[in-house]
Amino acid sequence: MDADDPLAAYDKRRRPPMDQYRRHRPVHGGAGHLRPDEPRVLEEWDDFAYAVVGTAPTLTAAQEWVNELQIGDDSAA
């Protein structure tokens, strides 16, 4: 944490857990790697908590959605 920045502690609390801005979870619960053909809930970090932003029909589609943001960030650098 930067001692010269008075808002450093606040900014740290606004980061998502493990710097994961997007995640997916099975609609009916359980382990994320099981039943890959079932739908997933898509969630994004809103600077306070994860908010549901949609669904994906399969595990593969959900993983592509999560990786879409990471690929977009890499190309901007």
CSV table of C-alpha atoms in Angstrom, one decimal:
chain,number,residue,atom,x,y,z
A,1,MET,CA,0.0,0.0,0.0
A,2,ASP,CA,1.3,3.5,-0.9
A,3,ALA,CA,1.8,5.5,2.3
A,4,ASP,CA,1.6,8.8,0.3
A,5,ASP,CA,-1.9,8.0,-1.2
A,6,PRO,CA,-4.6,8.7,1.3
A,7,LEU,CA,-7.1,6.5,-0.6
A,8,ALA,CA,-4.8,3.5,-1.0
A,9,ALA,CA,-6.7,1.4,1.6
A,10,TYR,CA,-10.1,2.3,0.0
A,11,ASP,CA,-8.8,1.4,-3.5
A,12,LYS,CA,-7.5,-1.9,-2.2
A,13,ARG,CA,-11.0,-2.8,-0.8
A,14,ARG,CA,-12.6,-2.1,-4.2
A,15,ARG,CA,-10.5,-4.7,-6.0
A,16,PRO,CA,-12.2,-8.0,-6.6
A,17,PRO,CA,-11.0,-11.1,-4.7
A,18,MET,CA,-7.8,-12.4,-6.4
A,19,ASP,CA,-8.2,-9.7,-9.1
A,20,GLN,CA,-10.8,-11.7,-10.9
A,21,TYR,CA,-13.2,-9.2,-12.5
A,22,ARG,CA,-15.4,-11.8,-14.2
A,23,ARG,CA,-16.5,-15.3,-13.0
A,24,HIS,CA,-19.0,-18.0,-13.8
A,25,ARG,CA,-20.9,-20.4,-11.6
A,26,PRO,CA,-23.2,-23.4,-12.4
A,27,VAL,CA,-26.9,-22.3,-12.3
A,28,HIS,CA,-27.8,-25.2,-10.0
A,29,GLY,CA,-24.7,-25.0,-7.8
A,30,GLY,CA,-22.0,-27.6,-7.4
A,31,ALA,CA,-18.4,-27.8,-8.7
A,32,GLY,CA,-17.7,-25.6,-11.8
A,33,HIS,CA,-16.0,-28.4,-13.7
A,34,LEU,CA,-18.8,-30.9,-13.5
A,35,ARG,CA,-21.7,-31.2,-16.0
A,36,PRO,CA,-20.1,-28.9,-18.7
A,37,ASP,CA,-23.2,-28.9,-20.8
A,38,GLU,CA,-25.3,-27.2,-18.2
A,39,PRO,CA,-25.9,-23.4,-18.1
A,40,ARG,CA,-23.7,-21.0,-16.1
A,41,VAL,CA,-24.5,-17.7,-14.3
A,42,LEU,CA,-22.1,-14.9,-15.4
A,43,GLU,CA,-21.0,-12.4,-12.8
A,44,GLU,CA,-18.9,-9.2,-13.0
A,45,TRP,CA,-17.3,-7.2,-10.2
A,46,ASP,CA,-19.0,-3.8,-9.8
A,47,ASP,CA,-16.4,-2.3,-7.4
A,48,PHE,CA,-18.3,-3.6,-4.4
A,49,ALA,CA,-19.6,-7.2,-5.1
A,50,TYR,CA,-20.2,-9.6,-7.9
A,51,ALA,CA,-23.3,-8.8,-9.9
A,52,VAL,CA,-25.1,-11.2,-12.2
A,53,VAL,CA,-24.9,-9.9,-15.8
A,54,GLY,CA,-26.2,-12.9,-17.8
A,55,THR,CA,-26.0,-16.6,-18.5
A,56,ALA,CA,-24.1,-18.9,-20.7
A,57,PRO,CA,-25.4,-22.1,-22.2
A,58,THR,CA,-22.3,-24.2,-21.4
A,59,LEU,CA,-19.1,-24.2,-19.5
A,60,THR,CA,-17.1,-23.5,-22.7
A,61,ALA,CA,-19.2,-20.4,-23.5
A,62,ALA,CA,-18.8,-19.2,-19.9
A,63,GLN,CA,-15.0,-19.6,-20.1
A,64,GLU,CA,-14.9,-17.7,-23.4
A,65,TRP,CA,-16.8,-14.9,-21.8
A,66,VAL,CA,-14.4,-14.7,-18.8
A,67,ASN,CA,-11.4,-14.8,-21.1
A,68,GLU,CA,-12.8,-12.1,-23.5
A,69,LEU,CA,-12.1,-9.4,-20.9
A,70,GLN,CA,-8.5,-10.7,-20.3
A,71,ILE,CA,-7.8,-10.8,-24.1
A,72,GLY,CA,-9.2,-7.3,-24.6
A,73,ASP,CA,-7.0,-5.9,-21.8
A,74,ASP,CA,-3.8,-7.6,-23.2
A,75,SER,CA,-4.4,-6.0,-26.7
A,76,ALA,CA,-4.7,-2.5,-25.2
A,77,ALA,CA,-1.3,-2.7,-23.6
